[in-house]
Short mmCIF file of C-alpha atoms and ligand atoms in Angstrom, two decimals:
data_model
loop_
_atom_site.label_atom_id
_atom_site.label_comp_id
_atom_site.label_asym_id
_atom_site.label_seq_id
_atom_site.Cartn_x
_atom_site.Cartn_y
_atom_site.Cartn_z
CA MET A 11 70.64 108.56 52.62
CA HIS A 12 71.03 104.77 53.38
CA GLN A 13 67.21 104.52 53.52
CA ALA A 14 67.05 105.42 49.78
CA GLU A 15 70.02 103.14 48.96
CA SER A 16 68.38 100.30 50.80
CA LEU A 17 65.02 100.70 48.96
CA ALA A 18 66.80 100.83 45.58
CA LEU A 19 68.78 97.80 46.49
CA LEU A 20 65.60 95.84 47.47
CA ARG A 21 63.92 96.92 44.15
CA ARG A 22 66.70 95.51 42.10
CA VAL A 23 66.62 92.30 44.03
CA ASP A 24 62.85 92.06 43.90
CA GLN A 25 63.02 92.38 39.99
CA ARG A 26 65.83 89.84 39.83
CA VAL A 27 63.81 87.31 42.00
CA ARG A 28 60.61 87.63 40.20
CA LEU A 29 62.05 87.73 36.61
CA GLN A 30 65.07 85.43 36.90
CA LEU A 31 64.78 83.25 40.08
CA SER A 32 61.09 82.43 40.17
CA PRO A 33 61.11 80.36 36.91
CA LEU A 34 64.16 78.38 38.04
CA ALA A 35 63.09 77.48 41.55
CA ALA A 36 61.81 74.03 40.76
CA ALA A 37 64.94 73.13 38.77
CA ILE A 38 67.04 74.32 41.53
CA ASP A 39 65.10 72.15 43.96
CA GLN A 40 64.49 69.01 42.03
CA GLN A 41 67.38 69.00 39.29
CA GLY A 42 70.13 70.22 41.59
CA TYR A 43 70.55 73.38 39.33
CA TYR A 44 73.14 75.65 40.98
CA PRO A 45 72.00 79.34 40.36
CA GLU A 46 75.40 80.81 39.80
CA GLU A 47 74.15 83.63 37.44
CA ILE A 48 71.67 84.76 40.03
CA LEU A 49 74.22 84.65 42.77
CA ARG A 50 76.55 86.82 40.58
CA GLY A 51 73.52 89.00 39.62
CA LEU A 52 72.74 89.71 43.29
CA GLY A 53 76.29 90.92 43.67
CA GLU A 54 75.82 93.43 40.86
CA ASP A 55 72.55 94.50 42.69
CA GLY A 56 74.54 95.24 45.73
CA ALA A 57 72.95 92.51 48.01
CA TYR A 58 76.43 91.56 49.42
CA ALA A 59 78.10 94.97 49.20
CA ALA A 60 75.45 96.13 51.80
CA LEU A 61 77.65 94.52 54.38
CA LEU A 62 80.72 96.52 53.60
CA PRO A 63 81.92 99.01 56.06
CA THR A 64 81.74 102.63 54.70
CA GLU A 65 83.87 105.57 55.80
CA ALA A 66 80.85 107.40 57.20
CA GLY A 67 79.28 104.30 58.45
CA ASP A 68 76.12 105.07 56.53
CA GLY A 69 75.94 102.06 54.16
CA PRO A 70 72.77 99.91 53.75
CA GLY A 71 74.15 97.56 56.28
CA LEU A 72 73.15 94.17 57.78
CA VAL A 73 69.39 94.99 57.90
CA ALA A 74 69.44 95.71 54.18
CA ALA A 75 71.43 92.53 53.53
CA MET A 76 68.99 90.51 55.61
CA ALA A 77 65.95 92.11 53.74
CA ALA A 78 67.65 91.02 50.44
CA ILE A 79 68.13 87.47 51.69
CA ALA A 80 64.68 87.40 52.74
CA GLU A 81 63.17 88.46 49.45
CA VAL A 82 65.26 85.64 47.77
CA GLY A 83 63.94 83.20 50.33
CA ALA A 84 60.42 83.93 49.81
CA VAL A 85 60.83 82.40 46.26
CA CYS A 86 63.59 79.83 46.78
CA GLY A 87 65.17 78.84 50.08
CA SER A 88 68.16 77.20 48.47
CA THR A 89 69.15 80.35 46.74
CA ALA A 90 68.62 82.27 49.92
CA PHE A 91 70.99 79.97 51.72
CA LEU A 92 73.48 80.47 48.83
CA ALA A 93 73.13 84.25 49.09
CA TRP A 94 73.65 83.73 52.92
CA CYS A 95 76.92 81.78 52.17
CA GLN A 96 78.13 84.63 50.08
CA SER A 97 77.06 87.36 52.52
CA ALA A 98 78.58 85.32 55.52
CA SER A 99 81.94 85.26 53.55
CA VAL A 100 81.84 88.89 53.10
CA TRP A 101 80.86 89.45 56.75
CA LEU A 102 83.70 87.15 57.82
CA LEU A 103 86.31 89.11 55.80
CA ARG A 104 84.97 92.33 57.11
CA HIS A 105 85.89 91.21 60.72
CA ALA A 106 89.20 89.55 59.60
CA ALA A 107 92.79 90.60 60.23
CA PRO A 108 93.52 93.76 58.18
CA ARG A 109 95.49 92.14 55.28
CA ALA A 110 95.41 93.59 51.72
CA GLU A 111 94.91 90.11 50.24
CA LEU A 112 91.77 89.61 52.53
CA ARG A 113 90.43 93.14 51.71
CA SER A 114 90.75 92.55 48.05
CA LEU A 115 88.95 89.08 48.36
CA MET A 116 86.25 90.82 50.24
CA THR A 117 85.75 93.29 47.45
CA GLU A 118 85.59 90.50 44.87
CA LEU A 119 83.08 88.56 46.99
CA ALA A 120 80.88 91.50 47.61
CA ALA A 121 80.56 92.35 44.09
CA GLY A 122 79.64 88.67 43.22
CA ARG A 123 82.75 88.36 40.94
CA ARG A 124 84.12 85.50 43.14
CA LEU A 125 81.88 83.12 44.98
CA GLY A 126 82.52 81.35 48.20
CA GLY A 127 81.06 79.51 51.31
CA PRO A 128 81.80 79.45 54.96
CA GLY A 129 82.70 75.97 56.14
CA LEU A 130 82.34 77.04 59.78
CA SER A 131 79.76 74.85 61.18
CA ASN A 132 82.62 72.64 62.69
CA ALA A 133 84.22 75.76 64.37
CA ILE A 134 80.83 77.07 65.71
CA LYS A 135 80.04 73.58 67.20
CA HIS A 136 83.59 73.28 68.44
CA LEU A 137 83.39 76.50 70.46
CA ALA A 138 80.06 75.25 71.80
CA GLY A 139 81.89 72.25 73.14
CA LEU A 140 80.14 69.87 70.75
CA GLU A 141 82.95 68.43 68.58
CA PRO A 142 86.66 68.72 67.89
CA LEU A 143 88.11 70.80 65.09
CA ARG A 144 88.29 68.47 62.01
CA LEU A 145 91.20 70.35 60.26
CA HIS A 146 94.65 70.45 61.47
CA ALA A 147 97.34 73.06 60.59
CA GLU A 148 101.20 72.59 60.50
CA PRO A 149 102.96 75.90 60.60
CA CYS A 150 105.45 76.25 57.67
CA PRO A 151 107.72 79.20 56.63
CA SER A 152 105.08 80.88 54.43
CA GLY A 153 101.87 80.13 56.62
CA TYR A 154 100.30 76.83 57.23
CA ARG A 155 99.77 73.36 55.69
CA ILE A 156 96.28 72.24 56.33
CA SER A 157 94.77 68.77 56.40
CA GLY A 158 91.56 67.05 57.28
CA ASP A 159 87.91 66.98 55.93
CA LEU A 160 84.74 68.96 56.23
CA PRO A 161 81.64 66.92 55.37
CA TRP A 162 79.43 69.79 54.19
CA VAL A 163 80.36 73.14 52.52
CA SER A 164 77.92 74.88 50.30
CA ASN A 165 78.47 77.39 47.43
CA ILE A 166 81.82 76.07 46.39
CA GLY A 167 83.28 74.85 43.03
CA GLY A 168 86.16 75.68 40.58
CA GLY A 169 87.22 79.33 41.06
CA HIS A 170 85.35 79.61 44.45
CA VAL A 171 86.84 80.02 47.86
CA PHE A 172 85.86 78.78 51.26
CA ALA A 173 86.62 79.73 54.89
CA ALA A 174 87.29 77.18 57.65
CA ALA A 175 88.97 76.82 61.01
CA ALA A 176 91.87 74.48 61.89
CA ALA A 177 93.82 73.37 64.99
CA ALA A 178 97.61 74.00 64.99
CA SER A 179 99.91 71.40 66.44
CA ASP A 180 100.82 73.83 69.22
CA GLY A 181 97.21 74.01 70.39
CA GLY A 182 96.34 77.35 68.66
CA LYS A 183 93.32 77.64 66.36
CA LEU A 184 93.04 79.78 63.26
CA VAL A 185 90.53 80.80 60.64
CA PHE A 186 91.66 80.84 57.02
CA VAL A 187 90.32 81.35 53.53
CA ALA A 188 91.41 78.82 50.87
CA ASP A 189 90.88 78.48 47.04
CA CYS A 190 88.77 75.52 46.02
CA ASP A 191 91.44 74.94 43.25
CA ALA A 192 94.50 75.01 45.50
CA PRO A 193 96.82 71.91 45.19
CA GLY A 194 95.66 69.38 47.73
CA VAL A 195 91.95 70.58 47.98
CA ARG A 196 89.58 67.88 46.74
CA LEU A 197 85.75 68.50 46.43
CA CYS A 198 83.54 65.41 46.62
CA ASP A 199 80.01 64.88 46.05
CA GLY A 200 77.95 63.27 48.93
CA PRO A 201 75.00 60.94 48.98
CA PRO A 202 71.79 62.75 47.69
CA THR A 203 70.02 64.93 50.16
CA ALA A 204 66.22 65.48 50.79
CA GLY A 205 66.42 68.98 49.54
CA MET A 206 68.77 71.95 49.02
CA ALA A 207 70.27 69.98 46.02
CA GLY A 208 71.13 73.05 44.19
CA THR A 209 73.32 74.55 46.80
CA ARG A 210 76.45 72.88 45.59
CA THR A 211 77.05 71.30 49.04
CA LEU A 212 80.17 69.17 48.77
CA SER A 213 82.72 67.58 51.20
CA VAL A 214 85.95 69.18 51.16
CA ARG A 215 89.12 67.08 51.74
CA LEU A 216 92.49 68.89 52.28
CA ASP A 217 95.88 67.29 52.06
CA LYS A 218 98.55 69.50 53.26
CA VAL A 219 97.09 72.53 51.50
CA LEU A 220 99.31 75.50 51.61
CA VAL A 221 97.43 78.50 53.18
CA PRO A 222 99.76 81.54 53.04
CA ALA A 223 99.98 83.97 55.99
CA GLU A 224 97.97 86.62 53.90
CA ARG A 225 94.97 84.15 53.78
CA VAL A 226 94.76 83.82 57.58
CA ALA A 227 91.58 85.63 58.65
CA ALA A 228 92.18 85.08 62.44
CA GLU A 229 95.44 84.26 64.17
CA PRO A 230 95.42 81.84 67.11
CA ALA A 231 95.50 84.68 69.61
CA ASP A 232 92.38 86.20 68.08
CA PHE A 233 90.47 82.93 67.35
CA ALA A 234 87.82 82.84 69.99
CA ALA A 235 87.26 86.57 69.89
CA PHE A 236 86.95 86.45 66.14
CA ILE A 237 84.21 83.92 66.17
CA ARG A 238 82.44 85.87 68.99
CA ARG A 239 82.65 88.94 66.73
CA VAL A 240 81.39 87.19 63.61
CA ARG A 241 78.81 84.85 64.86
CA PRO A 242 75.86 87.29 65.72
CA GLY A 243 75.84 88.71 62.21
CA PHE A 244 76.23 85.29 60.67
CA VAL A 245 73.32 83.93 62.68
CA LEU A 246 71.04 87.06 61.97
CA ALA A 247 71.73 86.76 58.19
CA GLN A 248 71.00 83.12 58.30
CA ALA A 249 67.73 83.77 60.11
CA ALA A 250 66.81 86.21 57.15
CA ALA A 251 66.81 83.09 54.92
CA GLY A 252 64.31 81.48 57.30
CA LEU A 253 62.20 84.61 57.49
CA GLY A 254 61.93 84.57 53.68
CA ILE A 255 60.78 80.94 53.60
CA VAL A 256 58.00 81.96 56.15
CA GLN A 257 57.02 84.72 53.70
CA GLY A 258 56.82 82.05 50.98
CA CYS A 259 54.61 79.82 53.16
CA LEU A 260 52.28 82.82 53.69
CA ASP A 261 52.15 83.29 49.94
CA ASP A 262 51.18 79.80 49.46
CA ILE A 263 48.55 79.93 52.31
CA GLN A 264 47.09 83.07 50.63
CA GLU A 265 46.83 81.33 47.28
CA ALA A 266 45.24 78.20 48.85
CA ASN A 267 42.70 80.42 50.64
CA LEU A 268 41.44 81.84 47.49
CA ARG A 269 40.57 78.30 46.55
CA ASP A 270 39.38 76.83 49.85
CA GLY A 271 39.24 79.56 52.39
CA GLU A 272 36.12 78.17 54.02
CA GLN A 273 37.55 74.81 54.85
CA ASN A 274 40.91 76.26 55.61
CA ARG A 275 39.42 78.05 58.58
CA TRP A 276 39.63 74.77 60.52
CA LEU A 277 43.37 74.62 60.43
CA ASP A 278 45.77 75.74 63.03
CA HIS A 279 48.32 78.54 62.28
CA SER A 280 46.30 80.69 60.02
CA TYR A 281 47.63 83.32 57.61
CA GLN A 282 47.00 86.07 60.26
CA ASP A 283 48.67 84.22 63.14
CA LEU A 284 51.75 83.39 61.16
CA ALA A 285 51.97 86.84 59.51
CA ALA A 286 51.85 88.49 63.03
CA GLU A 287 54.67 86.17 64.34
CA LEU A 288 56.60 86.97 61.23
CA ALA A 289 56.18 90.69 61.87
CA ASP A 290 57.28 90.32 65.58
CA LEU A 291 60.46 88.35 64.49
CA TRP A 292 61.32 91.04 61.92
CA ARG A 293 60.88 93.74 64.42
CA GLU A 294 63.26 91.95 66.72
CA ALA A 295 65.71 91.19 63.95
CA LYS A 296 65.72 95.00 62.89
CA THR A 297 66.53 95.86 66.54
CA LEU A 298 69.45 93.34 66.91
CA ALA A 299 71.04 93.75 63.47
CA PRO A 300 72.42 97.32 64.07
CA GLN A 301 73.62 96.19 67.58
CA ALA A 302 75.54 93.32 65.86
CA GLU A 303 77.09 95.76 63.39
CA ALA A 304 78.30 97.87 66.34
CA GLY A 305 79.58 94.70 68.05
CA GLN A 306 77.25 95.38 71.09
CA VAL A 307 74.48 92.67 70.66
CA GLN A 308 73.54 90.31 73.48
CA PRO A 309 74.38 86.90 71.99
CA LEU A 310 71.51 85.31 73.92
CA SER A 311 69.00 87.44 72.15
CA VAL A 312 70.44 86.43 68.77
CA LEU A 313 70.20 82.70 69.66
CA ARG A 314 66.59 83.13 70.80
CA LEU A 315 65.66 84.94 67.59
CA ARG A 316 67.39 82.32 65.52
CA ALA A 317 65.63 79.43 67.37
CA ALA A 318 62.28 81.24 66.98
CA VAL A 319 62.89 81.63 63.24
CA GLY A 320 63.62 77.91 63.02
CA GLU A 321 60.41 77.00 65.00
CA LEU A 322 58.25 79.38 62.88
CA CYS A 323 59.62 78.03 59.72
CA LEU A 324 58.65 74.42 60.73
CA ARG A 325 55.05 75.59 61.82
CA ALA A 326 54.55 77.73 58.77
CA ALA A 327 55.72 75.12 56.19
CA MET A 328 53.61 72.48 57.75
CA SER A 329 50.56 74.85 57.65
CA ALA A 330 51.13 75.76 54.14
CA GLN A 331 51.19 72.17 53.11
CA LEU A 332 47.81 71.56 54.95
CA HIS A 333 46.26 74.71 53.44
CA ALA A 334 47.33 73.58 49.95
CA GLY A 335 45.87 70.14 50.45
CA ALA A 336 46.48 67.53 47.85
CA ALA A 337 47.99 70.05 45.43
CA GLY A 338 50.54 70.76 48.14
CA PHE A 339 51.40 67.13 48.13
CA LEU A 340 52.67 67.24 44.55
CA LEU A 341 56.36 67.38 44.31
CA SER A 342 56.18 70.20 41.95
CA HIS A 343 54.20 72.36 44.53
CA SER A 344 56.09 75.25 46.27
CA ALA A 345 54.52 74.16 49.66
CA GLN A 346 56.12 70.72 49.29
CA ARG A 347 59.54 72.34 48.45
CA ARG A 348 59.19 74.79 51.42
CA LEU A 349 58.61 71.87 53.94
CA ARG A 350 62.16 70.65 53.02
CA GLU A 351 63.68 74.27 53.05
CA ALA A 352 62.04 74.84 56.48
CA SER A 353 63.53 71.63 57.84
CA PHE A 354 66.93 72.65 56.51
CA ILE A 355 66.70 75.92 58.42
CA ALA A 356 66.25 73.79 61.60
CA ILE A 357 69.02 71.38 60.97
CA VAL A 358 71.88 73.70 59.67
CA THR A 359 74.26 74.92 62.23
CA PRO A 360 73.16 76.32 64.51
CA THR A 361 70.71 73.72 64.60
CA LEU A 362 67.57 73.96 66.68
CA LYS A 363 68.99 71.31 69.12
CA GLN A 364 72.16 73.24 69.42
CA LEU A 365 70.32 76.57 69.91
CA ARG A 366 68.09 75.24 72.63
CA ARG A 367 71.10 73.85 74.46
CA GLU A 368 73.00 77.02 74.30
CA ILE A 369 69.98 79.13 75.27
CA ASP A 370 69.44 76.86 78.33
CA LEU A 371 73.12 77.02 79.26
CA ALA A 372 73.12 80.80 79.01
CA GLU A 373 70.00 81.24 80.91
CA GLN A 374 71.21 79.04 83.75
CA ALA A 375 74.51 81.01 83.73
CA GLN A 376 72.60 84.42 84.19
CA PRO A 377 72.20 85.70 87.68
CA ALA A 378 68.61 85.05 89.09
C1 FAD B 2 72.41 70.78 52.57
C2 FAD B 2 73.40 71.17 53.63
C3 FAD B 2 74.32 72.26 53.55
C4 FAD B 2 75.20 72.55 54.49
N1 FAD B 2 76.00 73.59 54.13
C5 FAD B 2 76.96 73.93 55.15
C6 FAD B 2 77.97 74.98 54.81
O1 FAD B 2 77.92 75.73 53.85
N2 FAD B 2 78.88 75.23 55.83
C7 FAD B 2 79.05 74.45 56.89
O2 FAD B 2 79.93 74.61 57.73
N3 FAD B 2 78.23 73.42 57.16
C8 FAD B 2 77.18 73.22 56.31
N4 FAD B 2 76.33 72.19 56.57
C9 FAD B 2 76.54 71.42 57.92
C10 FAD B 2 75.33 71.76 58.81
O3 FAD B 2 75.49 73.05 59.22
C11 FAD B 2 75.53 70.88 60.13
O4 FAD B 2 76.58 71.23 60.74
C12 FAD B 2 75.64 69.43 59.82
O5 FAD B 2 74.46 69.17 59.05
C13 FAD B 2 75.61 68.55 61.05
O6 FAD B 2 74.59 68.75 61.69
P1 FAD B 2 74.41 68.52 63.36
O7 FAD B 2 75.07 69.47 64.18
O8 FAD B 2 72.93 68.09 63.57
O9 FAD B 2 75.27 67.17 63.54
P2 FAD B 2 74.88 65.66 63.35
O10 FAD B 2 73.98 65.47 62.19
O11 FAD B 2 74.28 65.21 64.75
O12 FAD B 2 76.26 64.97 63.11
C14 FAD B 2 77.29 64.83 64.22
C15 FAD B 2 78.60 65.15 63.50
O13 FAD B 2 78.88 64.02 62.66
C16 FAD B 2 79.60 64.54 61.59
N5 FAD B 2 78.92 64.27 60.22
C17 FAD B 2 77.61 64.58 59.95
N6 FAD B 2 77.40 64.28 58.71
C18 FAD B 2 78.53 63.83 58.22
C19 FAD B 2 78.98 63.21 56.93
N7 FAD B 2 78.12 63.39 55.72
N8 FAD B 2 80.12 62.83 56.79
C20 FAD B 2 80.96 62.76 57.75
N9 FAD B 2 80.78 63.25 59.02
C21 FAD B 2 79.49 63.80 59.15
C22 FAD B 2 79.79 65.91 61.74
O14 FAD B 2 81.15 66.20 62.44
C23 FAD B 2 78.66 66.29 62.67
O15 FAD B 2 78.90 67.54 63.28
C24 FAD B 2 75.32 71.72 55.56
C25 FAD B 2 74.54 70.67 55.76
C26 FAD B 2 73.57 70.34 54.87
C27 FAD B 2 72.68 69.17 55.08
#
């Protein structure tokens, strides 16, 4: 049953990507166009709802959600990252405290009627021992008052929501979901970035923002366990954006080989090599995703896969640029754009440096 549902979902996404997204990819990259209608359309297609739990447990699930993100990523890495932001928000609420307000928000996000981003890099780095939490929570009679700032949160704006973590004055830590329009929230543009300009990545400043108890996704007693529950699916879905970018690089290489296949034989990382690596990583991703959904995945395996995706992205994008030659050096060429998209996959949390550090620590902690 869910096989047919997944195929139908991917057909809808494929059509939207080819007809609607493909003509916009350059504007998203170079003019910072935020593809809101496509994000909402992907919601109508069921790309985010694939992550919703079903009574019988037979929904399309994380693998289908990842395949949808990857289809988007093959055409536009920025939109794939935005689709990840939206999917990650749904995934987070799926694992949140069972509150009617959060359930209803999850349904709205899954349908693409509301949009939102997870501002959780800080929390994920915090739990890896890399930085303190940047937001502080003061308990108040109806919930918490939150203050502080997050330098980067994508997929936000008027009417959107964001999730983040904060440290309470008594030492407890919590995860909450706030409205971007709530009193005390300020969204600010940062300096221009080298790419991903269409991802509506803003800094968020909070000044005693009231977060009612119904918007607390994880209470202090559940904080660490919540991040542990959520993180594998988060990281796998993010890896899917990278796998999509690699597919885009393969498409560029194939096109370049039609023109200059003879000379391109002298390059490293051929189409066949990269395609084989991509297939291996997909096989692993499809093994790990159902385990992550069941809460039984080995975190180390997820970290290794995510690091391998970042590394493959960098190799594939550089190879696509070299295969495309001078044409690929034009700012308007997709191979040029994918170089920046691939770099982003390696520098977004969990970054390649954080992954390698965590993998090393986990391997050292394993019994010989
Ligand atoms: C285009 C883009 C989109 C992103 N989208 C999201 C998102 O949706 N959600 C999310 O949680 N994170 C997002 N991030 C943040 C990203 O995941 C990393 O956490 C961030 O880039 C820091 O990377 P790093 O770990 O290499 O830290 P470093 O670059 O080594 O920085 C160290 C620390 O310095 C601080 N810092 C870094 N940049 C700034 C800045 N501009 N202003 C103030 N302090 C700063 C941060 O605390 C950071 O952890 C985004 C980043 C970029 C570039």
